[in-house]
Amino acid sequence: MSEPDTRQAIKDIALDLLVRNGYRGASFGDIAEELGITRANIHYHFGGKQALVEEVLEDYAQVTLVALRQVWSTENSSLGDKIEAMIGVSRKRFQHFNAAGESGQPWSLISRLRQDADLLSAKGRQMLDHFGSELLAIFAAALSTAAARGELAPNAQPDDAALILAAIADNAAPITLTEGGFERLETIYRGLKRMIEKS
Amino acid sequence: MSEPDTRQAIKDIALDLLVRNGYRGASFGDIAEELGITRANIHYHFGGKQALVEEVLEDYAQVTLVALRQVWSTENSSLGDKIEAMIGVSRKRFQHFNAAGESGQPWSLISRLRQDADLLSAKGRQMLDHFGSELLAIFAAALSTAAARGELAPNAQPDDAALILAAIADNAAPITLTEGGFERLETIYRGLKRMIEKS
DNA sequence: CAGTATACTTACTTACATGTAAGTAAATGA
DNA sequence: TCATTTACTTACATGTAAGTAAGTATACTG
């Protein structure tokens, strides 16, 4: 296989296993077996586990933040539409992670790896922190604009609303694991929407 | 040491390590070393890891649900006071887990173990589910009463509000890990309170 | 005080995990 | 076409996890 193909294939499987099983649960052995290559080959391409996870995390954070910035760009849509768009994003992720394995643990990689922060490299930990502040900044900007436009309910402060949205968005995935699954997350978003939006 | 003392000491350390490091990260070796006993002794008392974790989980769920039922009993206090009491509970847990280790990961055992659900026994998984529904029932009952009393803002539906509170309460701990720490969680609760309460 | 259950330890086994060193077949390029 | 790099594999080293079997000291008990 050509160099970039193998590298990408390894990262794809690694992302899946990291999200499902965490840092310790995503072993080189499992990744290699899934791909029909050897563990040593992964070492050849990435050097070590921390380095591989760093790359996976980098890609994930980049893609996710781009997607979120697009949804929450303040230009076009109303606050309500943005929250509806977030439900769409969550649904897509939920379906993606339920497609392959039956158990389906649609965690965010970020919130999952935060629990294994001590196993990550310093750079990895830094990336987690950076993601957290970027996420909050995105919501804060959008909510602040919505407030200026008079879209917010009188009892919803823009900064508080941004914090709540970030908390749900970053930690949302565990919710979908409980009975009730994705529908519960959807209801949470809609309930938040009703409370935040001017009626 | 007498039988109940050793058993309890093992469970205390296990709870701490499970909350901090998850199922895989809470090794018999670490527990034994912390206590100055041998790993085999833990096997003697509990049989195996799944059995130990089941007991720890049982105790934790029981204590936590009792405490939450007390805070959210509908008799005495207003909705706002209940949310303030929740902040107090969270602060206490935060301080507890920051007292010993410097890094301080004030996770909920429940949300932490949910990520390792596949490593738990069937009984363990069932206990997680049970906790989740009990937690939701507590909030739903309190919010429903608050609604009947006219304590809710017009744009806050009791069932939605219960879901949001449960989501924050069950997954709150990760929030305190990010920069900003506990203060952020506190702000989230206060923001929710402002939006849910009739102004 | 002999015997037995209790609460352990010692000394293993088995199973995986990461990581590394050495070798190799196929493509690449001077 | 010979040399070298690329993309691997095989085999091994090392560490760490759970779990177990057999032995031991201590306390209780008839």
XYZ file of C-alpha atoms (C1' of nucleotides) in Angstrom:
458
model
C 0.000 0.000 0.000
C 1.193 3.511 -0.646
C 2.442 5.580 2.233
C -0.415 8.049 2.672
C -3.089 5.337 2.302
C -1.690 3.209 5.102
C -1.138 6.174 7.377
C -4.689 7.369 6.852
C -6.165 3.886 7.261
C -4.351 3.516 10.573
C -5.641 6.880 11.750
C -9.191 6.021 10.703
C -9.239 2.802 12.702
C -7.446 4.486 15.580
C -10.050 7.250 15.747
C -12.815 4.696 15.841
C -11.200 2.628 18.569
C -10.150 5.671 20.595
C -13.673 7.043 20.570
C -15.171 3.688 21.466
C -12.648 2.398 23.967
C -10.414 5.255 25.076
C -6.640 5.513 25.033
C -5.899 2.220 26.727
C -8.624 0.400 24.842
C -7.290 1.348 21.433
C -4.339 -1.009 21.218
C -1.885 -1.245 18.366
C -2.746 -4.915 18.231
C -6.405 -4.214 17.587
C -5.675 -1.521 15.026
C -3.200 -3.757 13.221
C -5.510 -6.754 13.219
C -8.410 -4.705 11.899
C -6.216 -3.539 9.050
C -4.396 -6.802 8.410
C -0.990 -5.345 9.097
C 1.470 -5.753 11.954
C 1.884 -3.662 15.054
C 5.429 -2.819 14.108
C 4.158 -1.214 10.957
C 2.216 1.303 12.995
C 5.376 2.091 14.889
C 7.151 2.543 11.599
C 4.610 5.117 10.463
C 3.984 7.002 13.682
C 6.808 6.229 16.066
C 4.676 5.531 19.100
C 1.228 5.575 20.554
C 1.261 9.109 21.904
C 2.391 10.393 18.513
C -0.371 8.501 16.714
C -2.999 9.762 19.110
C -1.694 13.306 18.739
C -2.199 13.123 14.983
C -5.661 11.621 15.278
C -6.598 14.278 17.799
C -5.211 17.053 15.630
C -7.259 15.904 12.625
C -10.399 15.403 14.667
C -10.185 18.780 16.370
C -9.536 20.525 13.095
C -12.425 18.906 11.237
C -14.808 19.291 14.160
C -14.033 22.942 14.790
C -14.379 23.771 11.093
C -17.772 22.062 11.027
C -18.910 23.811 14.191
C -17.734 27.208 12.989
C -19.750 26.680 9.866
C -22.893 25.818 11.807
C -22.439 28.642 14.278
C -21.264 31.343 11.906
C -23.336 34.360 12.820
C -24.062 35.485 9.291
C -27.038 33.649 7.971
C -29.252 31.642 10.249
C -31.232 32.377 13.381
C -30.226 31.011 16.774
C -32.996 28.433 16.552
C -31.765 27.200 13.175
C -28.241 26.888 14.525
C -29.390 24.673 17.362
C -31.399 22.581 14.913
C -28.242 22.269 12.818
C -26.388 21.052 15.937
C -28.979 18.308 16.343
C -28.266 17.318 12.758
C -24.527 17.173 13.436
C -25.070 15.060 16.553
C -27.394 12.717 14.697
C -24.802 12.174 11.994
C -22.121 11.311 14.518
C -24.487 9.049 16.383
C -25.362 7.167 13.216
C -21.727 6.936 12.175
C -20.665 5.265 15.375
C -23.645 2.976 15.417
C -23.097 1.871 11.841
C -20.101 -0.367 12.494
C -20.340 -1.740 16.036
C -23.662 -2.727 17.478
C -22.955 -1.302 20.938
C -22.489 2.161 19.496
C -20.730 4.581 21.780
C -20.989 7.915 20.040
C -18.562 9.732 22.289
C -16.778 12.834 21.389
C -13.100 11.969 21.036
C -12.299 15.065 23.042
C -14.352 14.283 26.124
C -13.244 10.657 25.919
C -9.527 11.489 25.821
C -9.867 14.067 28.545
C -10.438 11.146 30.868
C -7.104 9.659 29.790
C -5.298 12.989 29.895
C -2.483 11.591 32.034
C -1.616 9.047 29.341
C -1.341 11.662 26.617
C 1.731 13.673 25.757
C 1.921 17.254 26.976
C 1.135 18.320 23.424
C -1.944 16.107 23.424
C -3.197 17.629 26.650
C -2.593 21.068 25.262
C -4.670 20.179 22.216
C -7.560 19.137 24.441
C -7.430 22.450 26.280
C -7.221 24.354 23.047
C -10.255 22.543 21.672
C -12.220 23.376 24.803
C -11.532 27.078 24.592
C -12.164 27.207 20.845
C -15.489 25.452 21.314
C -16.512 27.915 23.974
C -15.362 30.842 21.862
C -17.535 29.683 18.970
C -20.654 29.492 21.126
C -19.854 32.712 22.960
C -19.483 34.634 19.707
C -22.711 33.261 18.271
C -24.691 33.866 21.435
C -23.314 37.347 21.823
C -24.410 38.168 18.274
C -27.808 36.609 18.912
C -28.165 38.771 22.024
C -27.272 41.906 20.067
C -29.919 40.954 17.508
C -32.474 40.597 20.280
C -32.922 36.870 19.703
C -32.412 35.877 23.330
C -35.036 35.361 25.979
C -34.826 37.996 28.737
C -33.766 35.460 31.366
C -31.000 33.981 29.177
C -27.604 35.646 29.517
C -25.438 35.091 26.417
C -22.336 34.012 28.358
C -24.271 31.552 30.502
C -26.055 30.145 27.461
C -22.702 29.656 25.695
C -21.322 27.758 28.695
C -24.367 25.500 28.845
C -24.269 24.789 25.135
C -20.544 24.037 25.289
C -21.093 21.718 28.251
C -23.798 19.796 26.409
C -21.948 19.759 23.092
C -18.616 18.640 24.538
C -20.087 16.052 26.860
C -23.207 15.241 24.922
C -22.181 11.828 23.760
C -22.479 10.022 27.126
C -26.121 10.993 27.170
C -26.794 9.039 24.014
C -25.389 5.951 25.690
C -28.110 5.780 28.268
C -31.460 4.251 27.512
C -33.439 6.660 25.398
C -30.271 7.241 23.421
C -30.100 9.899 20.838
C -33.691 11.068 21.276
C -32.816 12.284 24.726
C -29.997 14.449 23.428
C -32.321 15.829 20.802
C -34.867 16.763 23.458
C -32.166 18.436 25.506
C -31.143 20.616 22.604
C -34.756 21.522 21.839
C -35.446 22.295 25.491
C -32.390 24.523 25.639
C -33.480 26.192 22.448
C -36.879 26.999 23.892
C -35.339 28.459 27.028
C -32.660 30.497 25.283
C -34.667 31.834 22.379
C -36.944 34.818 22.711
C -40.474 33.456 22.528
C -6.818 -6.191 60.196
C -10.370 -7.226 60.802
C -12.474 -8.354 57.869
C -14.818 -5.371 57.469
C -12.002 -2.827 57.902
C -9.891 -4.277 55.117
C -12.834 -4.687 52.793
C -13.891 -1.095 53.324
C -10.365 0.233 52.970
C -10.016 -1.573 49.655
C -13.310 -0.146 48.435
C -12.329 3.374 49.507
C -9.090 3.296 47.548
C -10.799 1.568 44.633
C -13.448 4.276 44.433
C -10.796 6.950 44.383
C -8.761 5.250 41.666
C -11.810 4.312 39.607
C -13.051 7.881 39.610
C -9.626 9.264 38.756
C -8.404 6.667 36.273
C -11.338 4.546 35.136
C -11.719 0.782 35.178
C -8.451 -0.078 33.512
C -6.555 2.591 35.399
C -7.612 1.306 38.813
C -5.350 -1.715 39.098
C -5.238 -4.168 41.955
C -1.531 -3.433 42.138
C -2.118 0.252 42.780
C -4.882 -0.404 45.292
C -2.744 -2.958 47.130
C 0.330 -0.757 47.200
C -1.639 2.221 48.485
C -2.920 0.055 51.319
C 0.275 -1.871 51.995
C -1.296 -5.238 51.257
C -0.911 -7.685 48.385
C -2.997 -8.022 45.258
C -3.949 -11.554 46.177
C -5.550 -10.243 49.323
C -7.989 -8.220 47.257
C -8.826 -11.385 45.361
C -9.379 -13.119 48.657
C -11.902 -10.493 49.741
C -13.694 -9.786 46.491
C -12.955 -12.618 44.102
C -12.198 -10.506 41.074
C -12.133 -7.056 39.640
C -15.649 -6.977 38.252
C -17.021 -8.066 41.620
C -15.044 -5.367 43.453
C -16.191 -2.690 41.042
C -19.784 -3.859 41.367
C -19.635 -3.362 45.114
C -17.996 0.042 44.838
C -20.583 1.080 42.282
C -23.426 -0.194 44.433
C -22.235 1.812 47.435
C -21.575 4.922 45.402
C -24.946 4.839 43.660
C -26.751 4.281 46.919
C -25.035 7.116 48.775
C -25.284 9.501 45.851
C -28.961 8.865 45.184
C -29.797 9.289 48.873
C -27.965 12.610 48.911
C -29.625 13.802 45.722
C -33.085 12.764 46.905
C -32.489 14.790 50.007
C -31.481 17.893 48.070
C -34.313 17.526 45.574
C -37.070 16.506 47.938
C -39.989 18.654 46.973
C -41.113 19.470 50.468
C -39.226 22.400 51.770
C -37.100 24.497 49.503
C -37.704 26.467 46.340
C -36.348 25.374 42.978
C -33.689 28.047 43.168
C -32.535 26.823 46.576
C -32.324 23.268 45.269
C -30.055 24.312 42.447
C -27.922 26.247 44.896
C -27.737 23.110 47.016
C -26.549 21.189 43.940
C -23.726 23.672 43.535
C -22.799 22.983 47.131
C -22.767 19.226 46.509
C -20.601 19.649 43.419
C -18.207 21.927 45.237
C -17.805 19.382 48.001
C -17.010 16.622 45.529
C -14.625 18.884 43.666
C -12.770 19.750 46.840
C -12.664 16.135 47.950
C -10.982 14.965 44.776
C -8.612 17.887 44.732
C -7.575 17.371 48.315
C -5.448 14.282 47.737
C -4.024 14.440 44.240
C -2.910 17.712 42.766
C -4.330 17.073 39.301
C -7.819 16.598 40.684
C -10.272 14.899 38.375
C -13.620 15.301 40.047
C -15.474 12.863 37.831
C -18.658 11.208 38.666
C -17.957 7.493 39.063
C -21.047 6.804 37.014
C -20.146 8.817 33.948
C -16.587 7.570 34.214
C -17.551 3.888 34.297
C -20.081 4.324 31.541
C -17.115 4.783 29.251
C -15.777 1.403 30.331
C -19.179 -0.285 30.203
C -17.867 -3.158 28.079
C -15.368 -4.109 30.786
C -18.036 -4.284 33.491
C -20.169 -7.283 34.336
C -23.742 -7.345 33.072
C -24.832 -6.516 36.596
C -22.499 -3.538 36.625
C -23.927 -2.214 33.378
C -27.409 -2.693 34.728
C -26.486 -0.646 37.777
C -25.296 2.197 35.577
C -28.585 2.185 33.701
C -30.532 2.073 36.915
C -28.630 5.026 38.302
C -29.352 7.012 35.162
C -33.059 6.477 35.323
C -33.210 7.125 39.067
C -31.312 10.369 38.609
C -33.712 11.473 35.920
C -36.707 10.464 38.009
C -35.482 12.607 40.898
C -35.143 15.693 38.727
C -38.379 15.016 36.859
C -40.348 14.745 40.093
C -38.866 17.938 41.518
C -39.354 19.908 38.328
C -42.881 18.671 37.930
C -43.699 19.839 41.445
C -42.005 23.160 40.800
C -44.110 23.567 37.670
C -47.299 22.824 39.609
C -46.260 25.438 42.133
C -45.773 27.956 39.346
C -42.046 28.280 39.984
C -41.034 27.693 36.355
C -40.392 30.280 33.677
C -42.991 30.151 30.915
C -40.482 28.960 28.307
C -39.146 26.157 30.529
C -40.945 22.824 30.217
C -40.503 20.651 33.339
C -39.514 17.499 31.423
C -36.960 19.321 29.294
C -35.539 21.065 32.315
C -35.207 17.723 34.111
C -33.311 16.241 31.168
C -30.950 19.188 31.004
C -30.281 19.097 34.722
C -29.661 15.349 34.611
C -27.301 15.779 31.679
C -25.309 18.437 33.498
C -25.375 16.628 36.833
C -24.337 13.247 35.441
C -21.687 14.605 33.105
C -20.775 17.711 35.001
C -17.410 16.612 36.219
C -15.549 16.802 32.892
C -16.403 20.477 32.798
C -14.445 21.137 35.951
C -11.393 19.580 34.355
C -11.098 22.257 31.714
C -9.456 25.564 32.462
C -11.831 27.615 34.535
C -12.508 24.535 36.568
C -15.214 24.458 39.128
C -16.249 28.073 38.616
C -17.470 27.185 35.162
C -19.746 24.473 36.482
C -21.069 26.874 39.072
C -21.863 29.415 36.368
C -23.626 26.747 34.330
C -25.870 25.858 37.246
C -26.635 29.506 37.949
C -27.361 30.173 34.281
C -29.692 27.206 34.164
C -31.358 28.405 37.324
C -31.996 31.820 35.844
C -33.505 30.301 32.715
C -35.651 27.716 34.460
C -36.924 29.804 37.326
C -39.798 32.200 36.945
C -38.296 35.674 37.112
C -3.886 -27.294 74.018
C -5.010 -29.335 69.638
C -7.553 -28.127 65.755
C -9.614 -25.242 62.571
C -11.146 -21.206 60.250
C -9.564 -16.485 59.051
C -6.722 -13.261 56.915
C -3.414 -12.953 54.835
C 1.629 -13.591 51.740
C 4.652 -15.754 48.368
C 5.314 -17.372 44.202
C 3.866 -18.303 40.544
C 0.909 -18.447 35.425
C -1.333 -16.430 31.606
C -2.464 -12.809 28.752
C -1.622 -8.565 26.581
C 0.393 -4.187 26.086
C 4.246 -1.089 23.946
C 8.295 -0.938 21.832
C 12.565 -2.410 19.195
C 16.050 -4.803 16.356
C 16.933 -7.187 12.416
C 15.658 -8.867 8.180
C 13.317 -8.599 3.392
C 10.827 -7.790 -1.008
C 9.683 -4.343 -4.130
C 10.043 0.139 -6.035
C 13.197 4.093 -7.251
C 16.898 6.398 -9.090
C 21.987 7.389 -10.560
C 22.275 -2.548 -13.083
C 23.723 -1.687 -8.747
C 22.567 0.958 -4.501
C 19.436 2.728 -1.676
C 15.246 3.887 0.233
C 10.420 2.539 1.360
C 7.164 -0.227 3.461
C 6.744 -3.564 5.522
C 7.304 -8.567 8.602
C 9.248 -11.671 12.138
C 10.914 -12.288 16.416
C 11.991 -10.746 20.665
C 12.416 -7.741 24.969
C 10.103 -5.709 28.628
C 6.483 -4.231 31.486
C 2.166 -4.767 33.687
C -2.308 -6.493 34.217
C -5.574 -10.263 36.355
C -5.869 -14.316 38.468
C -4.541 -18.713 41.228
C -2.458 -22.320 44.150
C -0.091 -23.283 48.054
C 1.845 -21.975 52.222
C 1.751 -19.319 56.902
C 0.751 -16.694 61.084
C -2.815 -15.490 64.142
C -6.953 -15.793 66.558
C -10.656 -18.274 68.114
C -12.921 -22.722 69.855
C -14.156 -27.009 71.720
